[in-house]
mmCIF file with all atom_site columns, C-alpha atoms in Angstrom:
data_model
loop_
_atom_site.group_PDB
_atom_site.id
_atom_site.type_symbol
_atom_site.label_atom_id
_atom_site.label_alt_id
_atom_site.label_comp_id
_atom_site.label_asym_id
_atom_site.label_entity_id
_atom_site.label_seq_id
_atom_site.pdbx_PDB_ins_code
_atom_site.Cartn_x
_atom_site.Cartn_y
_atom_site.Cartn_z
_atom_site.occupancy
_atom_site.B_iso_or_equiv
_atom_site.pdbx_formal_charge
_atom_site.auth_seq_id
_atom_site.auth_comp_id
_atom_site.auth_asym_id
_atom_site.auth_atom_id
_atom_site.pdbx_PDB_model_num
ATOM 1   C CA . ARG T 1 1   ? 20.543  -26.131 -16.178 1.00 37.00 ? 1   ARG T CA 1
ATOM 2   C CA . GLY T 1 2   ? 18.952  -23.205 -14.416 1.00 40.00 ? 2   GLY T CA 1
ATOM 3   C CA . ALA T 1 3   ? 22.115  -22.073 -12.592 1.00 42.00 ? 3   ALA T CA 1
ATOM 4   C CA . GLY T 1 4   ? 24.137  -22.206 -15.783 1.00 41.00 ? 4   GLY T CA 1
ATOM 5   C CA . ALA T 1 5   ? 21.507  -20.117 -17.681 1.00 38.00 ? 5   ALA T CA 1
ATOM 6   C CA . VAL T 1 6   ? 21.497  -17.483 -14.859 1.00 37.00 ? 6   VAL T CA 1
ATOM 7   C CA . GLY T 1 7   ? 25.296  -17.417 -14.848 1.00 39.00 ? 7   GLY T CA 1
ATOM 8   C CA . ARG T 1 8   ? 25.484  -16.975 -18.613 1.00 37.00 ? 8   ARG T CA 1
ATOM 9   C CA . ALA T 1 9   ? 22.784  -14.264 -18.531 1.00 38.00 ? 9   ALA T CA 1
ATOM 10  C CA . ALA T 1 10  ? 24.592  -12.434 -15.660 1.00 40.00 ? 10  ALA T CA 1
ATOM 11  C CA . GLY T 1 11  ? 27.852  -12.527 -17.555 1.00 42.00 ? 11  GLY T CA 1
ATOM 12  C CA . ARG T 1 12  ? 26.315  -10.434 -20.337 1.00 40.00 ? 12  ARG T CA 1
ATOM 13  C CA . PHE T 1 13  ? 25.556  -7.511  -17.910 1.00 39.00 ? 13  PHE T CA 1
ATOM 14  C CA . ALA T 1 14  ? 28.916  -6.452  -16.897 1.00 45.00 ? 14  ALA T CA 1
ATOM 15  C CA . ARG T 1 15  ? 29.397  -3.540  -14.423 1.00 46.00 ? 15  ARG T CA 1
ATOM 16  C CA . GLY T 1 16  ? 29.959  -0.231  -16.102 1.00 49.00 ? 16  GLY T CA 1
ATOM 17  C CA . THR T 1 17  ? 28.393  -1.320  -19.400 1.00 45.00 ? 17  THR T CA 1
ATOM 18  C CA . ALA T 1 18  ? 26.184  1.137   -21.114 1.00 51.00 ? 18  ALA T CA 1
ATOM 19  C CA . TYR T 1 19  ? 22.878  -0.374  -21.954 1.00 44.00 ? 19  TYR T CA 1
ATOM 20  C CA . PRO T 1 20  ? 20.273  0.838   -24.451 1.00 49.00 ? 20  PRO T CA 1
ATOM 21  C CA . PRO T 1 21  ? 17.350  2.689   -23.024 1.00 49.00 ? 21  PRO T CA 1
ATOM 22  C CA . PRO T 1 22  ? 14.088  0.758   -22.471 1.00 45.00 ? 22  PRO T CA 1
ATOM 23  C CA . PRO T 1 23  ? 11.585  1.101   -25.218 1.00 47.00 ? 23  PRO T CA 1
ATOM 24  C CA . MET T 1 24  ? 9.336   4.069   -24.839 1.00 44.00 ? 24  MET T CA 1
ATOM 25  C CA . VAL T 1 25  ? 5.977   3.317   -23.320 1.00 43.00 ? 25  VAL T CA 1
ATOM 26  C CA . PRO T 1 26  ? 2.990   5.546   -24.369 1.00 43.00 ? 26  PRO T CA 1
ATOM 27  C CA . THR T 1 27  ? 1.839   7.760   -21.659 1.00 46.00 ? 27  THR T CA 1
ATOM 28  C CA . ALA T 1 28  ? -1.495  6.752   -20.168 1.00 47.00 ? 28  ALA T CA 1
ATOM 29  C CA . PRO T 1 29  ? -4.261  9.256   -20.265 1.00 46.00 ? 29  PRO T CA 1
ATOM 30  C CA . THR T 1 30  ? -5.037  11.086  -16.972 1.00 48.00 ? 30  THR T CA 1
ATOM 31  C CA . PRO T 1 31  ? -8.191  10.049  -15.244 1.00 48.00 ? 31  PRO T CA 1
ATOM 32  C CA . ALA T 1 32  ? -9.818  13.310  -16.251 1.00 48.00 ? 32  ALA T CA 1
ATOM 33  C CA . SER T 1 33  ? -8.957  12.928  -19.960 1.00 48.00 ? 33  SER T CA 1
ATOM 34  C CA . GLY T 1 34  ? -9.248  9.197   -20.544 1.00 55.00 ? 34  GLY T CA 1
ATOM 35  C CA . PRO T 1 35  ? -12.354 7.377   -21.652 1.00 58.00 ? 35  PRO T CA 1
ATOM 36  C CA . ALA T 1 36  ? -14.158 5.364   -18.955 1.00 60.00 ? 36  ALA T CA 1
ATOM 37  C CA . ASP T 1 37  ? -13.188 2.008   -20.673 1.00 66.00 ? 37  ASP T CA 1
ATOM 38  C CA . ALA T 1 38  ? -9.507  2.856   -20.905 1.00 74.00 ? 38  ALA T CA 1
ATOM 39  C CA . PRO T 1 39  ? -7.168  0.312   -19.313 1.00 89.00 ? 39  PRO T CA 1
ATOM 40  C CA . TRP T 1 40  ? -6.539  0.584   -15.557 1.00 93.00 ? 40  TRP T CA 1
ATOM 41  C CA . TRP T 1 41  ? -4.342  -1.061  -12.968 1.00 94.00 ? 41  TRP T CA 1
ATOM 42  C CA . ILE T 1 42  ? -4.356  -2.954  -9.750  1.00 95.00 ? 42  ILE T CA 1
ATOM 43  C CA . ASP T 1 43  ? -1.318  -2.304  -7.486  1.00 95.00 ? 43  ASP T CA 1
ATOM 44  C CA . GLY T 1 44  ? -0.605  -5.462  -5.384  1.00 91.00 ? 44  GLY T CA 1
ATOM 45  C CA . HIS T 1 45  ? 1.341   -3.925  -2.484  1.00 93.00 ? 45  HIS T CA 1
ATOM 46  C CA . LEU T 1 46  ? 1.638   -0.437  -1.059  1.00 94.00 ? 46  LEU T CA 1
ATOM 47  C CA . ASP T 1 47  ? 2.708   0.469   2.453   1.00 95.00 ? 47  ASP T CA 1
ATOM 48  C CA . LEU T 1 48  ? 0.600   3.599   2.207   1.00 95.00 ? 48  LEU T CA 1
ATOM 49  C CA . ALA T 1 49  ? -0.352  4.166   5.850   1.00 96.00 ? 49  ALA T CA 1
ATOM 50  C CA . TYR T 1 50  ? 3.358   3.604   6.861   1.00 96.00 ? 50  TYR T CA 1
ATOM 51  C CA . LEU T 1 51  ? 4.464   6.141   4.258   1.00 93.00 ? 51  LEU T CA 1
ATOM 52  C CA . ASP T 1 52  ? 1.776   8.565   5.425   1.00 95.00 ? 52  ASP T CA 1
ATOM 53  C CA . GLN T 1 53  ? 3.326   8.300   8.898   1.00 96.00 ? 53  GLN T CA 1
ATOM 54  C CA . VAL T 1 54  ? 6.802   8.850   7.538   1.00 92.00 ? 54  VAL T CA 1
ATOM 55  C CA . GLY T 1 55  ? 5.471   11.936  5.649   1.00 89.00 ? 55  GLY T CA 1
ATOM 56  C CA . PRO T 1 56  ? 4.512   13.775  3.684   1.00 89.00 ? 56  PRO T CA 1
ATOM 57  C CA . ARG T 1 57  ? 0.814   12.764  3.761   1.00 93.00 ? 57  ARG T CA 1
ATOM 58  C CA . ILE T 1 58  ? -0.076  10.270  0.974   1.00 93.00 ? 58  ILE T CA 1
ATOM 59  C CA . ALA T 1 59  ? -3.256  12.266  -0.034  1.00 95.00 ? 59  ALA T CA 1
ATOM 60  C CA . GLN T 1 60  ? -0.805  15.105  -1.214  1.00 91.00 ? 60  GLN T CA 1
ATOM 61  C CA . GLU T 1 61  ? 1.615   14.958  -4.014  1.00 90.00 ? 61  GLU T CA 1
ATOM 62  C CA . ALA T 1 62  ? 5.168   14.236  -2.547  1.00 84.00 ? 62  ALA T CA 1
ATOM 63  C CA . PRO T 1 63  ? 7.378   17.342  -3.035  1.00 84.00 ? 63  PRO T CA 1
ATOM 64  C CA . ASP T 1 64  ? 10.336  15.229  -4.061  1.00 84.00 ? 64  ASP T CA 1
ATOM 65  C CA . ARG T 1 65  ? 9.298   12.232  -6.193  1.00 79.00 ? 65  ARG T CA 1
ATOM 66  C CA . ALA T 1 66  ? 12.871  10.889  -6.041  1.00 79.00 ? 66  ALA T CA 1
ATOM 67  C CA . VAL T 1 67  ? 12.420  10.456  -2.307  1.00 78.00 ? 67  VAL T CA 1
ATOM 68  C CA . ARG T 1 68  ? 8.783   9.004   -2.434  1.00 82.00 ? 68  ARG T CA 1
ATOM 69  C CA . GLY T 1 69  ? 7.014   8.781   -5.717  1.00 82.00 ? 69  GLY T CA 1
ATOM 70  C CA . ILE T 1 70  ? 3.860   7.315   -4.502  1.00 91.00 ? 70  ILE T CA 1
ATOM 71  C CA . SER T 1 71  ? 0.833   9.269   -3.373  1.00 94.00 ? 71  SER T CA 1
ATOM 72  C CA . LEU T 1 72  ? -2.896  9.099   -4.122  1.00 95.00 ? 72  LEU T CA 1
ATOM 73  C CA . PRO T 1 73  ? -2.563  11.729  -6.880  1.00 93.00 ? 73  PRO T CA 1
ATOM 74  C CA . ALA T 1 74  ? 0.191   9.678   -8.426  1.00 93.00 ? 74  ALA T CA 1
ATOM 75  C CA . LEU T 1 75  ? -1.940  6.535   -8.284  1.00 94.00 ? 75  LEU T CA 1
ATOM 76  C CA . ALA T 1 76  ? -4.752  8.526   -10.053 1.00 93.00 ? 76  ALA T CA 1
ATOM 77  C CA . ARG T 1 77  ? -2.354  9.630   -12.832 1.00 91.00 ? 77  ARG T CA 1
ATOM 78  C CA . GLY T 1 78  ? -1.250  6.112   -13.299 1.00 92.00 ? 78  GLY T CA 1
ATOM 79  C CA . ARG T 1 79  ? -4.826  4.890   -13.591 1.00 94.00 ? 79  ARG T CA 1
ATOM 80  C CA . VAL T 1 80  ? -4.651  2.630   -10.500 1.00 96.00 ? 80  VAL T CA 1
ATOM 81  C CA . ARG T 1 81  ? -8.271  1.854   -9.696  1.00 96.00 ? 81  ARG T CA 1
ATOM 82  C CA . ILE T 1 82  ? -7.702  -0.748  -6.905  1.00 97.00 ? 82  ILE T CA 1
ATOM 83  C CA . PHE T 1 83  ? -4.695  -1.247  -4.580  1.00 97.00 ? 83  PHE T CA 1
ATOM 84  C CA . LEU T 1 84  ? -3.701  -3.508  -1.800  1.00 97.00 ? 84  LEU T CA 1
ATOM 85  C CA . GLY T 1 85  ? -2.600  -1.265  1.128   1.00 97.00 ? 85  GLY T CA 1
ATOM 86  C CA . THR T 1 86  ? -0.814  -2.829  4.014   1.00 97.00 ? 86  THR T CA 1
ATOM 87  C CA . ILE T 1 87  ? -0.704  -2.391  7.698   1.00 98.00 ? 87  ILE T CA 1
ATOM 88  C CA . PHE T 1 88  ? 3.134   -2.544  8.213   1.00 97.00 ? 88  PHE T CA 1
ATOM 89  C CA . THR T 1 89  ? 4.608   -2.338  11.736  1.00 97.00 ? 89  THR T CA 1
ATOM 90  C CA . GLU T 1 90  ? 8.179   -2.595  12.726  1.00 97.00 ? 90  GLU T CA 1
ATOM 91  C CA . LEU T 1 91  ? 9.895   -4.281  15.767  1.00 96.00 ? 91  LEU T CA 1
ATOM 92  C CA . GLY T 1 92  ? 12.726  -2.853  17.707  1.00 97.00 ? 92  GLY T CA 1
ATOM 93  C CA . GLU T 1 93  ? 13.823  -0.250  20.169  1.00 95.00 ? 93  GLU T CA 1
ATOM 94  C CA . GLU T 1 94  ? 14.518  2.372   17.494  1.00 96.00 ? 94  GLU T CA 1
ATOM 95  C CA . ALA T 1 95  ? 11.279  1.517   15.725  1.00 96.00 ? 95  ALA T CA 1
ATOM 96  C CA . ALA T 1 96  ? 9.359   1.841   18.869  1.00 96.00 ? 96  ALA T CA 1
ATOM 97  C CA . ALA T 1 97  ? 9.942   5.536   19.035  1.00 96.00 ? 97  ALA T CA 1
ATOM 98  C CA . GLN T 1 98  ? 8.021   5.822   15.686  1.00 96.00 ? 98  GLN T CA 1
ATOM 99  C CA . PRO T 1 99  ? 4.256   5.626   15.265  1.00 97.00 ? 99  PRO T CA 1
ATOM 100 C CA . TRP T 1 100 ? 4.661   2.372   13.236  1.00 97.00 ? 100 TRP T CA 1
ATOM 101 C CA . GLY T 1 101 ? 6.964   0.662   15.764  1.00 97.00 ? 101 GLY T CA 1
ATOM 102 C CA . TYR T 1 102 ? 6.790   -1.452  18.898  1.00 97.00 ? 102 TYR T CA 1
ATOM 103 C CA . ARG T 1 103 ? 9.518   -2.545  21.310  1.00 97.00 ? 103 ARG T CA 1
ATOM 104 C CA . ASP T 1 104 ? 9.686   -6.448  21.085  1.00 96.00 ? 104 ASP T CA 1
ATOM 105 C CA . HIS T 1 105 ? 7.678   -9.631  20.547  1.00 94.00 ? 105 HIS T CA 1
ATOM 106 C CA . ASP T 1 106 ? 6.347   -9.265  24.145  1.00 96.00 ? 106 ASP T CA 1
ATOM 107 C CA . ASP T 1 107 ? 4.949   -5.763  23.354  1.00 97.00 ? 107 ASP T CA 1
ATOM 108 C CA . LEU T 1 108 ? 1.589   -6.898  22.263  1.00 97.00 ? 108 LEU T CA 1
ATOM 109 C CA . GLU T 1 109 ? -0.088  -3.571  23.227  1.00 98.00 ? 109 GLU T CA 1
ATOM 110 C CA . GLY T 1 110 ? 2.558   -1.634  21.241  1.00 98.00 ? 110 GLY T CA 1
ATOM 111 C CA . ALA T 1 111 ? 2.132   -3.750  18.121  1.00 98.00 ? 111 ALA T CA 1
ATOM 112 C CA . HIS T 1 112 ? -1.640  -3.503  18.276  1.00 98.00 ? 112 HIS T CA 1
ATOM 113 C CA . ALA T 1 113 ? -1.506  0.272   18.814  1.00 98.00 ? 113 ALA T CA 1
ATOM 114 C CA . ALA T 1 114 ? 0.861   0.759   15.810  1.00 98.00 ? 114 ALA T CA 1
ATOM 115 C CA . GLY T 1 115 ? -1.322  -1.226  13.575  1.00 98.00 ? 115 GLY T CA 1
ATOM 116 C CA . ALA T 1 116 ? -4.490  0.433   14.835  1.00 98.00 ? 116 ALA T CA 1
ATOM 117 C CA . ARG T 1 117 ? -2.915  3.842   14.037  1.00 98.00 ? 117 ARG T CA 1
ATOM 118 C CA . GLN T 1 118 ? -2.360  2.709   10.510  1.00 98.00 ? 118 GLN T CA 1
ATOM 119 C CA . LEU T 1 119 ? -5.862  1.459   10.144  1.00 98.00 ? 119 LEU T CA 1
ATOM 120 C CA . ALA T 1 120 ? -7.156  4.765   11.358  1.00 98.00 ? 120 ALA T CA 1
ATOM 121 C CA . ILE T 1 121 ? -5.233  6.499   8.552   1.00 98.00 ? 121 ILE T CA 1
ATOM 122 C CA . TYR T 1 122 ? -7.094  4.376   5.989   1.00 98.00 ? 122 TYR T CA 1
ATOM 123 C CA . HIS T 1 123 ? -10.410 5.034   7.640   1.00 98.00 ? 123 HIS T CA 1
ATOM 124 C CA . GLY T 1 124 ? -9.700  8.796   7.666   1.00 98.00 ? 124 GLY T CA 1
ATOM 125 C CA . LEU T 1 125 ? -8.833  8.784   3.987   1.00 98.00 ? 125 LEU T CA 1
ATOM 126 C CA . GLU T 1 126 ? -12.121 6.950   3.320   1.00 98.00 ? 126 GLU T CA 1
ATOM 127 C CA . ARG T 1 127 ? -14.080 9.471   5.371   1.00 98.00 ? 127 ARG T CA 1
ATOM 128 C CA . ALA T 1 128 ? -12.339 12.299  3.385   1.00 97.00 ? 128 ALA T CA 1
ATOM 129 C CA . GLY T 1 129 ? -13.455 10.695  0.177   1.00 97.00 ? 129 GLY T CA 1
ATOM 130 C CA . ALA T 1 130 ? -9.943  9.992   -0.961  1.00 97.00 ? 130 ALA T CA 1
ATOM 131 C CA . LEU T 1 131 ? -10.407 6.167   -1.294  1.00 97.00 ? 131 LEU T CA 1
ATOM 132 C CA . ARG T 1 132 ? -12.922 3.552   -0.714  1.00 98.00 ? 132 ARG T CA 1
ATOM 133 C CA . ILE T 1 133 ? -12.176 0.545   1.485   1.00 98.00 ? 133 ILE T CA 1
ATOM 134 C CA . VAL T 1 134 ? -13.125 -2.721  -0.159  1.00 98.00 ? 134 VAL T CA 1
ATOM 135 C CA . ARG T 1 135 ? -14.885 -4.859  2.352   1.00 98.00 ? 135 ARG T CA 1
ATOM 136 C CA . THR T 1 136 ? -16.953 -7.112  0.089   1.00 97.00 ? 136 THR T CA 1
ATOM 137 C CA . ARG T 1 137 ? -17.068 -8.546  -3.334  1.00 97.00 ? 137 ARG T CA 1
ATOM 138 C CA . ALA T 1 138 ? -19.695 -6.060  -4.354  1.00 97.00 ? 138 ALA T CA 1
ATOM 139 C CA . ASP T 1 139 ? -17.277 -3.181  -3.170  1.00 97.00 ? 139 ASP T CA 1
ATOM 140 C CA . LEU T 1 140 ? -14.567 -4.760  -5.353  1.00 97.00 ? 140 LEU T CA 1
ATOM 141 C CA . GLU T 1 141 ? -16.805 -4.904  -8.447  1.00 96.00 ? 141 GLU T CA 1
ATOM 142 C CA . ALA T 1 142 ? -18.019 -1.363  -7.873  1.00 96.00 ? 142 ALA T CA 1
ATOM 143 C CA . CYS T 1 143 ? -14.396 -0.123  -7.756  1.00 96.00 ? 143 CYS T CA 1
ATOM 144 C CA . ALA T 1 144 ? -13.554 -2.052  -10.838 1.00 95.00 ? 144 ALA T CA 1
ATOM 145 C CA . GLY T 1 145 ? -16.482 -0.503  -12.655 1.00 94.00 ? 145 GLY T CA 1
ATOM 146 C CA . ALA T 1 146 ? -16.165 2.979   -11.316 1.00 95.00 ? 146 ALA T CA 1
ATOM 147 C CA . ALA T 1 147 ? -15.523 6.097   -13.415 1.00 93.00 ? 147 ALA T CA 1
ATOM 148 C CA . PRO T 1 148 ? -11.905 6.948   -14.026 1.00 91.00 ? 148 PRO T CA 1
ATOM 149 C CA . ASP T 1 149 ? -12.104 9.935   -11.598 1.00 91.00 ? 149 ASP T CA 1
ATOM 150 C CA . ALA T 1 150 ? -13.665 7.944   -8.719  1.00 96.00 ? 150 ALA T CA 1
ATOM 151 C CA . PRO T 1 151 ? -11.614 7.312   -5.601  1.00 97.00 ? 151 PRO T CA 1
ATOM 152 C CA . PRO T 1 152 ? -9.541  4.209   -5.827  1.00 97.00 ? 152 PRO T CA 1
ATOM 153 C CA . GLY T 1 153 ? -10.495 0.966   -3.974  1.00 98.00 ? 153 GLY T CA 1
ATOM 154 C CA . LEU T 1 154 ? -8.319  -0.103  -1.132  1.00 98.00 ? 154 LEU T CA 1
ATOM 155 C CA . VAL T 1 155 ? -8.062  -3.792  0.006   1.00 98.00 ? 155 VAL T CA 1
ATOM 156 C CA . ILE T 1 156 ? -6.425  -3.597  3.460   1.00 98.00 ? 156 ILE T CA 1
ATOM 157 C CA . LEU T 1 157 ? -3.883  -6.219  4.195   1.00 97.00 ? 157 LEU T CA 1
ATOM 158 C CA . MET T 1 158 ? -1.680  -6.864  7.287   1.00 97.00 ? 158 MET T CA 1
ATOM 159 C CA . GLU T 1 159 ? 2.031   -7.637  6.807   1.00 95.00 ? 159 GLU T CA 1
ATOM 160 C CA . GLY T 1 160 ? 2.548   -10.231 9.537   1.00 94.00 ? 160 GLY T CA 1
ATOM 161 C CA . ALA T 1 161 ? 0.007   -10.541 12.341  1.00 96.00 ? 161 ALA T CA 1
ATOM 162 C CA . ASP T 1 162 ? 1.944   -8.720  15.073  1.00 96.00 ? 162 ASP T CA 1
ATOM 163 C CA . PRO T 1 163 ? -0.898  -6.139  15.648  1.00 98.00 ? 163 PRO T CA 1
ATOM 164 C CA . ILE T 1 164 ? -3.319  -8.961  16.421  1.00 98.00 ? 164 ILE T CA 1
ATOM 165 C CA . ARG T 1 165 ? -2.947  -9.712  20.174  1.00 97.00 ? 165 ARG T CA 1
ATOM 166 C CA . THR T 1 166 ? -4.911  -12.835 20.277  1.00 97.00 ? 166 THR T CA 1
ATOM 167 C CA . PRO T 1 167 ? -6.626  -15.250 17.718  1.00 97.00 ? 167 PRO T CA 1
ATOM 168 C CA . GLU T 1 168 ? -9.988  -14.047 18.985  1.00 97.00 ? 168 GLU T CA 1
ATOM 169 C CA . GLU T 1 169 ? -9.174  -10.475 17.942  1.00 98.00 ? 169 GLU T CA 1
ATOM 170 C CA . ALA T 1 170 ? -8.832  -11.302 14.291  1.00 97.00 ? 170 ALA T CA 1
ATOM 171 C CA . GLY T 1 171 ? -12.551 -10.692 13.922  1.00 97.00 ? 171 GLY T CA 1
ATOM 172 C CA . TRP T 1 172 ? -12.049 -7.162  15.260  1.00 98.00 ? 172 TRP T CA 1
ATOM 173 C CA . TRP T 1 173 ? -9.672  -6.375  12.400  1.00 98.00 ? 173 TRP T CA 1
ATOM 174 C CA . PHE T 1 174 ? -11.895 -7.930  9.801   1.00 98.00 ? 174 PHE T CA 1
ATOM 175 C CA . GLU T 1 175 ? -14.884 -5.901  10.972  1.00 98.00 ? 175 GLU T CA 1
ATOM 176 C CA . ARG T 1 176 ? -12.770 -2.800  10.298  1.00 98.00 ? 176 ARG T CA 1
ATOM 177 C CA . GLY T 1 177 ? -11.817 -3.868  6.807   1.00 98.00 ? 177 GLY T CA 1
ATOM 178 C CA . VAL T 1 178 ? -8.694  -5.853  6.917   1.00 98.00 ? 178 VAL T CA 1
ATOM 179 C CA . ARG T 1 179 ? -8.801  -8.663  4.523   1.00 96.00 ? 179 ARG T CA 1
#
């Protein structure tokens, strides 16, 4: 039943067919112009520290939004009040030459260092007042109830556990805000 329905639906969307434009969505007010009780968003997955390393810095507007449309100013315009930001590291010889990479599965120190560099980016943005790391339920509630122009709340996640060298080290990451 499911495969047939998918096949029939796919058949309606033929290559080269002109489709009607999506319905227009009203533009959300900017944080400075919207009321405090205006709707806001949670973004469930952003590799912001990785993107910061790729450049340009995420605290600044990207010069070419077609290349990278996400930045902290863009999140503010979109009324994102809380987001889940990852620590994303990459395995491989080519990746190892980059700040987010490490050589192979035996390169525990490289994976740890790559993850720690991204964690340091998030901590630096918090020290600069650009975001607030959510460490507790109270932090989460404070971010949810914050004024529209307040820094967004960041829940730090880790994609994979490669930066954690031993099970005992998980507490070290937790103490620094990884949830």
